[in-house]
Amino acid sequence: MRRILLALAASLLTLTAAMTTASSVAADPAPVSAEDVHAADGCYTWGRSLSQGASGEDVRQLQIRVSGYPGYGSVIALDGAFGPATKAAVVRFQQAYGLAADGIAGPATFGKIYELQDDDCTPIHFTYAELNRCNSDWSGGRVSAADAKFNARVTMWKLEALRHAMGDRPLQVNSGFRSVACNNAAGGSSTSRHMYGDAADLGAGSQGFCTIAKQARNHGFTEILGPGYPDHNDHVHTALRSGQFWSAPNCGI
Ligand SMILES: [Zn+2]
């Protein structure tokens, strides 16, 4: 963390020097200014405002946090390139939290993200422990432990968006990551996304299964299974898969 901050400070100094010596900074789509720099956050601190055309790891970190706002049936790429889809996701995030919806991630947007995230980079209403009731180290799935844990983190940001869209009432995750052994023990499908870390089985809460299943279509889940789909009358399964597969016939999905 300290090394990152020092590197950030060094790059800011370099940029500031460049801006004072060069008459034009128009080529930089997201110039750094002092007021863009925030107090350090426990998870990740952005050092510049980000808008369409920007690229880099800071864009990718932003994309993770707004991955629950891709629009109906969509998913945004976590590629570090701030294009139109990322801008639209930022606009939806800003609208969801009553911020000025300009599609530019600046102090207000980052401030809201800092409010929403814990020091371990998960959103405040979900935890790694809740997304992994199988083991403590995320091993034994269909991807590396690091990838499984990362996938779960992205899923939690989507769940945070889903939860917020339904009035910020509690949303219960009953099953998340499963190793192959845990998946077999649970009687999961041999291709289950739970083994990749991106799946979450949700309880009914006060929202009800159908409200959750319908709303999930707006928050980056390409796999939604709920009431009326075999073995899914007692939970809503949300996940990321290639292509789209939504089925909850009792909910009209
Ligand atoms: Zn499931």
PDB file of C-alpha atoms and ligand atoms in Angstrom:
ATOM      1  CA  MET A   1       0.000   0.000   0.000  1.00  0.00           C
ATOM      2  CA  ARG A   2       2.755   2.399   1.004  1.00  0.00           C
ATOM      3  CA  ARG A   3       4.728   1.605  -2.145  1.00  0.00           C
ATOM      4  CA  ILE A   4       1.659   2.210  -4.267  1.00  0.00           C
ATOM      5  CA  LEU A   5       1.084   5.597  -2.643  1.00  0.00           C
ATOM      6  CA  LEU A   6       4.707   6.575  -3.171  1.00  0.00           C
ATOM      7  CA  ALA A   7       4.506   5.541  -6.809  1.00  0.00           C
ATOM      8  CA  LEU A   8       1.300   7.519  -7.136  1.00  0.00           C
ATOM      9  CA  ALA A   9       2.890  10.568  -5.549  1.00  0.00           C
ATOM     10  CA  ALA A  10       5.849  10.263  -7.917  1.00  0.00           C
ATOM     11  CA  SER A  11       3.612  10.043 -10.954  1.00  0.00           C
ATOM     12  CA  LEU A  12       1.613  13.041  -9.756  1.00  0.00           C
ATOM     13  CA  LEU A  13       4.792  15.074  -9.417  1.00  0.00           C
ATOM     14  CA  THR A  14       5.840  14.059 -12.912  1.00  0.00           C
ATOM     15  CA  LEU A  15       2.461  14.977 -14.314  1.00  0.00           C
ATOM     16  CA  THR A  16       2.345  18.274 -12.442  1.00  0.00           C
ATOM     17  CA  ALA A  17       5.781  19.119 -13.820  1.00  0.00           C
ATOM     18  CA  ALA A  18       4.642  18.242 -17.329  1.00  0.00           C
ATOM     19  CA  MET A  19       1.525  20.380 -16.983  1.00  0.00           C
ATOM     20  CA  THR A  20       3.429  23.444 -15.810  1.00  0.00           C
ATOM     21  CA  THR A  21       6.010  23.200 -18.585  1.00  0.00           C
ATOM     22  CA  ALA A  22       3.744  22.244 -21.468  1.00  0.00           C
ATOM     23  CA  SER A  23       1.156  24.716 -22.677  1.00  0.00           C
ATOM     24  CA  SER A  24      -1.239  22.022 -23.859  1.00  0.00           C
ATOM     25  CA  VAL A  25      -2.469  19.084 -21.861  1.00  0.00           C
ATOM     26  CA  ALA A  26      -5.370  18.350 -24.188  1.00  0.00           C
ATOM     27  CA  ALA A  27      -3.909  15.016 -25.194  1.00  0.00           C
ATOM     28  CA  ASP A  28      -4.500  13.690 -21.685  1.00  0.00           C
ATOM     29  CA  PRO A  29      -8.142  12.630 -21.488  1.00  0.00           C
ATOM     30  CA  ALA A  30      -8.119  12.723 -17.711  1.00  0.00           C
ATOM     31  CA  PRO A  31      -5.706  15.306 -16.361  1.00  0.00           C
ATOM     32  CA  VAL A  32      -4.691  15.086 -12.745  1.00  0.00           C
ATOM     33  CA  SER A  33      -5.388  18.003 -10.499  1.00  0.00           C
ATOM     34  CA  ALA A  34      -4.738  18.354  -6.794  1.00  0.00           C
ATOM     35  CA  GLU A  35      -8.412  18.330  -5.873  1.00  0.00           C
ATOM     36  CA  ASP A  36      -8.848  14.942  -7.548  1.00  0.00           C
ATOM     37  CA  VAL A  37      -6.553  13.316  -5.049  1.00  0.00           C
ATOM     38  CA  HIS A  38      -8.267  11.758  -2.080  1.00  0.00           C
ATOM     39  CA  ALA A  39      -7.154  10.681   1.303  1.00  0.00           C
ATOM     40  CA  ALA A  40      -5.984   7.103   1.063  1.00  0.00           C
ATOM     41  CA  ASP A  41      -8.664   4.461   1.182  1.00  0.00           C
ATOM     42  CA  GLY A  42      -7.968   1.178   2.926  1.00  0.00           C
ATOM     43  CA  CYS A  43      -8.507  -0.803  -0.260  1.00  0.00           C
ATOM     44  CA  TYR A  44      -7.561   1.306  -3.247  1.00  0.00           C
ATOM     45  CA  THR A  45      -7.136   5.011  -3.862  1.00  0.00           C
ATOM     46  CA  TRP A  46      -7.651   6.643  -7.230  1.00  0.00           C
ATOM     47  CA  GLY A  47      -5.263   9.449  -8.082  1.00  0.00           C
ATOM     48  CA  ARG A  48      -7.031  11.054 -11.029  1.00  0.00           C
ATOM     49  CA  SER A  49     -10.467  11.552 -12.462  1.00  0.00           C
ATOM     50  CA  LEU A  50     -11.372   9.035 -15.160  1.00  0.00           C
ATOM     51  CA  SER A  51     -13.430   9.643 -18.256  1.00  0.00           C
ATOM     52  CA  GLN A  52     -13.981   8.042 -21.627  1.00  0.00           C
ATOM     53  CA  GLY A  53     -10.668   7.465 -23.387  1.00  0.00           C
ATOM     54  CA  ALA A  54      -8.678   6.806 -20.231  1.00  0.00           C
ATOM     55  CA  SER A  55      -6.938   3.496 -19.740  1.00  0.00           C
ATOM     56  CA  GLY A  56      -4.957   1.727 -17.102  1.00  0.00           C
ATOM     57  CA  GLU A  57      -5.195  -0.259 -13.915  1.00  0.00           C
ATOM     58  CA  ASP A  58      -7.154   2.531 -12.232  1.00  0.00           C
ATOM     59  CA  VAL A  59      -9.816   2.187 -14.937  1.00  0.00           C
ATOM     60  CA  ARG A  60      -9.938  -1.548 -14.353  1.00  0.00           C
ATOM     61  CA  GLN A  61     -10.378  -0.981 -10.624  1.00  0.00           C
ATOM     62  CA  LEU A  62     -13.267   1.359 -11.424  1.00  0.00           C
ATOM     63  CA  GLN A  63     -14.807  -1.197 -13.798  1.00  0.00           C
ATOM     64  CA  ILE A  64     -14.820  -3.807 -11.029  1.00  0.00           C
ATOM     65  CA  ARG A  65     -16.757  -1.416  -8.740  1.00  0.00           C
ATOM     66  CA  VAL A  66     -19.363  -0.503 -11.377  1.00  0.00           C
ATOM     67  CA  SER A  67     -19.663  -4.004 -12.838  1.00  0.00           C
ATOM     68  CA  GLY A  68     -23.163  -4.228 -11.372  1.00  0.00           C
ATOM     69  CA  TYR A  69     -24.373  -1.391 -13.599  1.00  0.00           C
ATOM     70  CA  PRO A  70     -23.965  -2.683 -17.179  1.00  0.00           C
ATOM     71  CA  GLY A  71     -27.610  -2.304 -18.178  1.00  0.00           C
ATOM     72  CA  TYR A  72     -30.181  -5.002 -18.925  1.00  0.00           C
ATOM     73  CA  GLY A  73     -28.643  -8.254 -20.174  1.00  0.00           C
ATOM     74  CA  SER A  74     -25.158  -6.781 -20.434  1.00  0.00           C
ATOM     75  CA  VAL A  75     -21.757  -7.262 -18.865  1.00  0.00           C
ATOM     76  CA  ILE A  76     -18.957  -4.717 -18.898  1.00  0.00           C
ATOM     77  CA  ALA A  77     -15.425  -5.829 -19.728  1.00  0.00           C
ATOM     78  CA  LEU A  78     -12.820  -5.509 -16.983  1.00  0.00           C
ATOM     79  CA  ASP A  79     -10.164  -4.535 -19.506  1.00  0.00           C
ATOM     80  CA  GLY A  80      -8.849  -1.234 -18.195  1.00  0.00           C
ATOM     81  CA  ALA A  81     -10.151   0.658 -21.241  1.00  0.00           C
ATOM     82  CA  PHE A  82     -12.735   3.351 -20.450  1.00  0.00           C
ATOM     83  CA  GLY A  83     -15.098   3.108 -23.425  1.00  0.00           C
ATOM     84  CA  PRO A  84     -18.804   3.871 -23.919  1.00  0.00           C
ATOM     85  CA  ALA A  85     -19.963   0.838 -21.915  1.00  0.00           C
ATOM     86  CA  THR A  86     -17.875   1.846 -18.921  1.00  0.00           C
ATOM     87  CA  LYS A  87     -19.173   5.401 -19.213  1.00  0.00           C
ATOM     88  CA  ALA A  88     -22.768   4.158 -19.272  1.00  0.00           C
ATOM     89  CA  ALA A  89     -22.088   2.014 -16.203  1.00  0.00           C
ATOM     90  CA  VAL A  90     -20.621   5.000 -14.358  1.00  0.00           C
ATOM     91  CA  VAL A  91     -23.709   7.041 -15.276  1.00  0.00           C
ATOM     92  CA  ARG A  92     -26.015   4.309 -13.885  1.00  0.00           C
ATOM     93  CA  PHE A  93     -23.929   4.083 -10.712  1.00  0.00           C
ATOM     94  CA  GLN A  94     -24.097   7.849 -10.286  1.00  0.00           C
ATOM     95  CA  GLN A  95     -27.866   7.856 -10.862  1.00  0.00           C
ATOM     96  CA  ALA A  96     -28.334   5.015  -8.375  1.00  0.00           C
ATOM     97  CA  TYR A  97     -26.675   7.063  -5.651  1.00  0.00           C
ATOM     98  CA  GLY A  98     -28.053  10.486  -6.553  1.00  0.00           C
ATOM     99  CA  LEU A  99     -24.778  11.892  -7.864  1.00  0.00           C
ATOM    100  CA  ALA A 100     -24.409  14.205 -10.853  1.00  0.00           C
ATOM    101  CA  ALA A 101     -24.620  11.702 -13.703  1.00  0.00           C
ATOM    102  CA  ASP A 102     -21.917  12.880 -16.103  1.00  0.00           C
ATOM    103  CA  GLY A 103     -20.173   9.559 -16.666  1.00  0.00           C
ATOM    104  CA  ILE A 104     -16.917  10.972 -15.331  1.00  0.00           C
ATOM    105  CA  ALA A 105     -15.503   9.261 -12.280  1.00  0.00           C
ATOM    106  CA  GLY A 106     -14.205  12.089 -10.096  1.00  0.00           C
ATOM    107  CA  PRO A 107     -14.162  12.934  -6.394  1.00  0.00           C
ATOM    108  CA  ALA A 108     -17.896  12.406  -5.796  1.00  0.00           C
ATOM    109  CA  THR A 109     -17.960   9.026  -7.526  1.00  0.00           C
ATOM    110  CA  PHE A 110     -14.783   7.791  -5.864  1.00  0.00           C
ATOM    111  CA  GLY A 111     -16.033   9.123  -2.527  1.00  0.00           C
ATOM    112  CA  LYS A 112     -19.175   7.008  -2.857  1.00  0.00           C
ATOM    113  CA  ILE A 113     -17.117   3.956  -3.788  1.00  0.00           C
ATOM    114  CA  TYR A 114     -14.907   4.496  -0.729  1.00  0.00           C
ATOM    115  CA  GLU A 115     -18.065   4.592   1.399  1.00  0.00           C
ATOM    116  CA  LEU A 116     -19.226   1.345  -0.167  1.00  0.00           C
ATOM    117  CA  GLN A 117     -16.078  -0.696   0.201  1.00  0.00           C
ATOM    118  CA  ASP A 118     -14.340  -2.423   3.057  1.00  0.00           C
ATOM    119  CA  ASP A 119     -10.576  -2.446   3.468  1.00  0.00           C
ATOM    120  CA  ASP A 120     -10.421  -5.915   1.885  1.00  0.00           C
ATOM    121  CA  CYS A 121     -11.977  -4.443  -1.283  1.00  0.00           C
ATOM    122  CA  THR A 122     -15.329  -6.175  -0.903  1.00  0.00           C
ATOM    123  CA  PRO A 123     -18.492  -4.074  -0.839  1.00  0.00           C
ATOM    124  CA  ILE A 124     -19.786  -3.326   2.643  1.00  0.00           C
ATOM    125  CA  HIS A 125     -22.795  -5.639   2.602  1.00  0.00           C
ATOM    126  CA  PHE A 126     -20.984  -8.807   1.466  1.00  0.00           C
ATOM    127  CA  THR A 127     -17.916 -10.696   2.686  1.00  0.00           C
ATOM    128  CA  TYR A 128     -15.466 -13.234   1.341  1.00  0.00           C
ATOM    129  CA  ALA A 129     -16.572 -15.587   4.121  1.00  0.00           C
ATOM    130  CA  GLU A 130     -20.185 -15.343   2.968  1.00  0.00           C
ATOM    131  CA  LEU A 131     -19.138 -16.164  -0.601  1.00  0.00           C
ATOM    132  CA  ASN A 132     -17.074 -19.152   0.437  1.00  0.00           C
ATOM    133  CA  ARG A 133     -18.580 -21.558   2.918  1.00  0.00           C
ATOM    134  CA  CYS A 134     -16.579 -24.396   1.339  1.00  0.00           C
ATOM    135  CA  ASN A 135     -12.961 -23.822   2.434  1.00  0.00           C
ATOM    136  CA  SER A 136     -10.687 -21.063   3.667  1.00  0.00           C
ATOM    137  CA  ASP A 137      -8.271 -20.717   0.756  1.00  0.00           C
ATOM    138  CA  TRP A 138     -10.437 -20.810  -2.390  1.00  0.00           C
ATOM    139  CA  SER A 139      -8.590 -23.875  -3.675  1.00  0.00           C
ATOM    140  CA  GLY A 140      -9.891 -26.893  -5.524  1.00  0.00           C
ATOM    141  CA  GLY A 141     -12.208 -25.217  -7.984  1.00  0.00           C
ATOM    142  CA  ARG A 142     -12.060 -25.073 -11.773  1.00  0.00           C
ATOM    143  CA  VAL A 143      -9.812 -21.989 -11.713  1.00  0.00           C
ATOM    144  CA  SER A 144      -6.879 -20.942  -9.560  1.00  0.00           C
ATOM    145  CA  ALA A 145      -7.628 -19.903  -5.989  1.00  0.00           C
ATOM    146  CA  ALA A 146      -6.679 -16.309  -6.844  1.00  0.00           C
ATOM    147  CA  ASP A 147      -9.063 -16.259  -9.808  1.00  0.00           C
ATOM    148  CA  ALA A 148     -11.889 -17.806  -7.805  1.00  0.00           C
ATOM    149  CA  LYS A 149     -11.501 -15.195  -5.077  1.00  0.00           C
ATOM    150  CA  PHE A 150     -11.327 -12.385  -7.636  1.00  0.00           C
ATOM    151  CA  ASN A 151     -14.429 -13.689  -9.390  1.00  0.00           C
ATOM    152  CA  ALA A 152     -16.235 -13.712  -6.057  1.00  0.00           C
ATOM    153  CA  ARG A 153     -15.201 -10.123  -5.427  1.00  0.00           C
ATOM    154  CA  VAL A 154     -16.627  -8.983  -8.762  1.00  0.00           C
ATOM    155  CA  THR A 155     -19.801 -10.947  -8.027  1.00  0.00           C
ATOM    156  CA  MET A 156     -20.125  -9.139  -4.686  1.00  0.00           C
ATOM    157  CA  TRP A 157     -20.004  -5.748  -6.413  1.00  0.00           C
ATOM    158  CA  LYS A 158     -22.806  -6.945  -8.670  1.00  0.00           C
ATOM    159  CA  LEU A 159     -24.751  -8.137  -5.645  1.00  0.00           C
ATOM    160  CA  GLU A 160     -24.228  -4.772  -3.966  1.00  0.00           C
ATOM    161  CA  ALA A 161     -25.804  -3.097  -7.012  1.00  0.00           C
ATOM    162  CA  LEU A 162     -28.664  -5.617  -7.024  1.00  0.00           C
ATOM    163  CA  ARG A 163     -29.245  -5.090  -3.305  1.00  0.00           C
ATOM    164  CA  HIS A 164     -29.239  -1.300  -3.672  1.00  0.00           C
ATOM    165  CA  ALA A 165     -31.695  -1.458  -6.577  1.00  0.00           C
ATOM    166  CA  MET A 166     -34.171  -3.317  -4.372  1.00  0.00           C
ATOM    167  CA  GLY A 167     -34.165  -0.757  -1.599  1.00  0.00           C
ATOM    168  CA  ASP A 168     -31.016  -1.810   0.241  1.00  0.00           C
ATOM    169  CA  ARG A 169     -32.803  -4.559   2.099  1.00  0.00           C
ATOM    170  CA  PRO A 170     -30.660  -7.531   3.193  1.00  0.00           C
ATOM    171  CA  LEU A 171     -29.725 -10.058   0.521  1.00  0.00           C
ATOM    172  CA  GLN A 172     -28.575 -13.439   1.766  1.00  0.00           C
ATOM    173  CA  VAL A 173     -25.947 -15.539  -0.040  1.00  0.00           C
ATOM    174  CA  ASN A 174     -26.436 -19.179   0.909  1.00  0.00           C
ATOM    175  CA  SER A 175     -23.797 -20.672  -1.367  1.00  0.00           C
ATOM    176  CA  GLY A 176     -20.953 -19.092  -3.340  1.00  0.00           C
ATOM    177  CA  PHE A 177     -17.609 -20.620  -4.289  1.00  0.00           C
ATOM    178  CA  ARG A 178     -17.374 -24.411  -4.165  1.00  0.00           C
ATOM    179  CA  SER A 179     -14.345 -26.598  -4.771  1.00  0.00           C
ATOM    180  CA  VAL A 180     -15.072 -29.572  -7.002  1.00  0.00           C
ATOM    181  CA  ALA A 181     -15.386 -31.687  -3.845  1.00  0.00           C
ATOM    182  CA  CYS A 182     -17.795 -29.226  -2.212  1.00  0.00           C
ATOM    183  CA  ASN A 183     -19.807 -29.025  -5.415  1.00  0.00           C
ATOM    184  CA  ASN A 184     -20.076 -32.808  -5.616  1.00  0.00           C
ATOM    185  CA  ALA A 185     -21.130 -32.947  -1.971  1.00  0.00           C
ATOM    186  CA  ALA A 186     -23.793 -30.317  -2.630  1.00  0.00           C
ATOM    187  CA  GLY A 187     -25.065 -32.250  -5.644  1.00  0.00           C
ATOM    188  CA  GLY A 188     -24.170 -29.387  -7.981  1.00  0.00           C
ATOM    189  CA  SER A 189     -23.992 -29.761 -11.737  1.00  0.00           C
ATOM    190  CA  SER A 190     -20.641 -30.918 -13.136  1.00  0.00           C
ATOM    191  CA  THR A 191     -20.391 -27.599 -15.000  1.00  0.00           C
ATOM    192  CA  SER A 192     -21.549 -25.440 -12.100  1.00  0.00           C
ATOM    193  CA  ARG A 193     -20.259 -21.885 -12.031  1.00  0.00           C
ATOM    194  CA  HIS A 194     -19.913 -22.241  -8.268  1.00  0.00           C
ATOM    195  CA  MET A 195     -16.569 -23.936  -9.028  1.00  0.00           C
ATOM    196  CA  TYR A 196     -15.377 -20.703 -10.691  1.00  0.00           C
ATOM    197  CA  GLY A 197     -16.300 -18.411  -7.820  1.00  0.00           C
ATOM    198  CA  ASP A 198     -18.713 -16.229  -9.753  1.00  0.00           C
ATOM    199  CA  ALA A 199     -21.960 -17.849  -8.639  1.00  0.00           C
ATOM    200  CA  ALA A 200     -24.167 -16.900  -5.714  1.00  0.00           C
ATOM    201  CA  ASP A 201     -27.294 -18.658  -4.503  1.00  0.00           C
ATOM    202  CA  LEU A 202     -29.640 -16.098  -2.976  1.00  0.00           C
ATOM    203  CA  GLY A 203     -32.289 -16.545  -0.340  1.00  0.00           C
ATOM    204  CA  ALA A 204     -35.744 -15.037  -0.717  1.00  0.00           C
ATOM    205  CA  GLY A 205     -35.208 -12.252   1.820  1.00  0.00           C
ATOM    206  CA  SER A 206     -38.056  -9.796   2.070  1.00  0.00           C
ATOM    207  CA  GLN A 207     -37.883  -9.158  -1.670  1.00  0.00           C
ATOM    208  CA  GLY A 208     -39.014 -12.601  -2.829  1.00  0.00           C
ATOM    209  CA  PHE A 209     -37.364 -14.863  -5.385  1.00  0.00           C
ATOM    210  CA  CYS A 210     -39.068 -13.439  -8.462  1.00  0.00           C
ATOM    211  CA  THR A 211     -38.256  -9.827  -7.633  1.00  0.00           C
ATOM    212  CA  ILE A 212     -34.623 -10.828  -7.167  1.00  0.00           C
ATOM    213  CA  ALA A 213     -34.483 -12.910 -10.350  1.00  0.00           C
ATOM    214  CA  LYS A 214     -36.039 -10.171 -12.464  1.00  0.00           C
ATOM    215  CA  GLN A 215     -33.880  -7.400 -11.030  1.00  0.00           C
ATOM    216  CA  ALA A 216     -30.702  -9.483 -11.433  1.00  0.00           C
ATOM    217  CA  ARG A 217     -31.094  -9.167 -15.210  1.00  0.00           C
ATOM    218  CA  ASN A 218     -29.900  -5.554 -14.894  1.00  0.00           C
ATOM    219  CA  HIS A 219     -26.766  -6.215 -12.871  1.00  0.00           C
ATOM    220  CA  GLY A 220     -24.305  -8.238 -14.930  1.00  0.00           C
ATOM    221  CA  PHE A 221     -25.502 -11.790 -14.329  1.00  0.00           C
ATOM    222  CA  THR A 222     -25.588 -13.830 -17.529  1.00  0.00           C
ATOM    223  CA  GLU A 223     -26.798 -16.905 -15.657  1.00  0.00           C
ATOM    224  CA  ILE A 224     -29.987 -16.616 -13.586  1.00  0.00           C
ATOM    225  CA  LEU A 225     -31.902 -19.692 -12.445  1.00  0.00           C
ATOM    226  CA  GLY A 226     -34.940 -19.494 -10.208  1.00  0.00           C
ATOM    227  CA  PRO A 227     -38.410 -20.824  -9.406  1.00  0.00           C
ATOM    228  CA  GLY A 228     -39.696 -23.247 -11.996  1.00  0.00           C
ATOM    229  CA  TYR A 229     -36.207 -24.276 -13.138  1.00  0.00           C
ATOM    230  CA  PRO A 230     -35.353 -27.761 -11.799  1.00  0.00           C
ATOM    231  CA  ASP A 231     -34.019 -27.695  -8.231  1.00  0.00           C
ATOM    232  CA  HIS A 232     -34.304 -23.904  -8.013  1.00  0.00           C
ATOM    233  CA  ASN A 233     -37.591 -23.365  -6.216  1.00  0.00           C
ATOM    234  CA  ASP A 234     -35.812 -22.524  -2.974  1.00  0.00           C
ATOM    235  CA  HIS A 235     -33.204 -20.049  -4.186  1.00  0.00           C
ATOM    236  CA  VAL A 236     -32.170 -17.804  -7.040  1.00  0.00           C
ATOM    237  CA  HIS A 237     -28.843 -18.742  -8.607  1.00  0.00           C
ATOM    238  CA  THR A 238     -26.892 -15.889 -10.192  1.00  0.00           C
ATOM    239  CA  ALA A 239     -23.581 -16.280 -12.022  1.00  0.00           C
ATOM    240  CA  LEU A 240     -21.439 -15.212 -14.936  1.00  0.00           C
ATOM    241  CA  ARG A 241     -21.098 -17.537 -17.913  1.00  0.00           C
ATOM    242  CA  SER A 242     -20.327 -17.168 -21.586  1.00  0.00           C
ATOM    243  CA  GLY A 243     -23.531 -16.490 -23.419  1.00  0.00           C
ATOM    244  CA  GLN A 244     -26.749 -15.929 -21.561  1.00  0.00           C
ATOM    245  CA  PHE A 245     -28.970 -18.453 -19.809  1.00  0.00           C
ATOM    246  CA  TRP A 246     -31.852 -17.161 -17.737  1.00  0.00           C
ATOM    247  CA  SER A 247     -34.628 -19.481 -16.596  1.00  0.00           C
ATOM    248  CA  ALA A 248     -37.188 -18.940 -13.860  1.00  0.00           C
ATOM    249  CA  PRO A 249     -40.445 -19.984 -15.552  1.00  0.00           C
ATOM    250  CA  ASN A 250     -42.571 -19.365 -12.457  1.00  0.00           C
ATOM    251  CA  CYS A 251     -41.408 -15.745 -12.559  1.00  0.00           C
ATOM    252  CA  GLY A 252     -42.037 -15.308 -16.265  1.00  0.00           C
ATOM    253  CA  ILE A 253     -38.314 -15.581 -17.044  1.00  0.00           C
TER     254      ILE A 253
HETATM  255 ZN    ZN B   1     -26.217 -22.014  -7.669  1.00  0.00          ZN
END
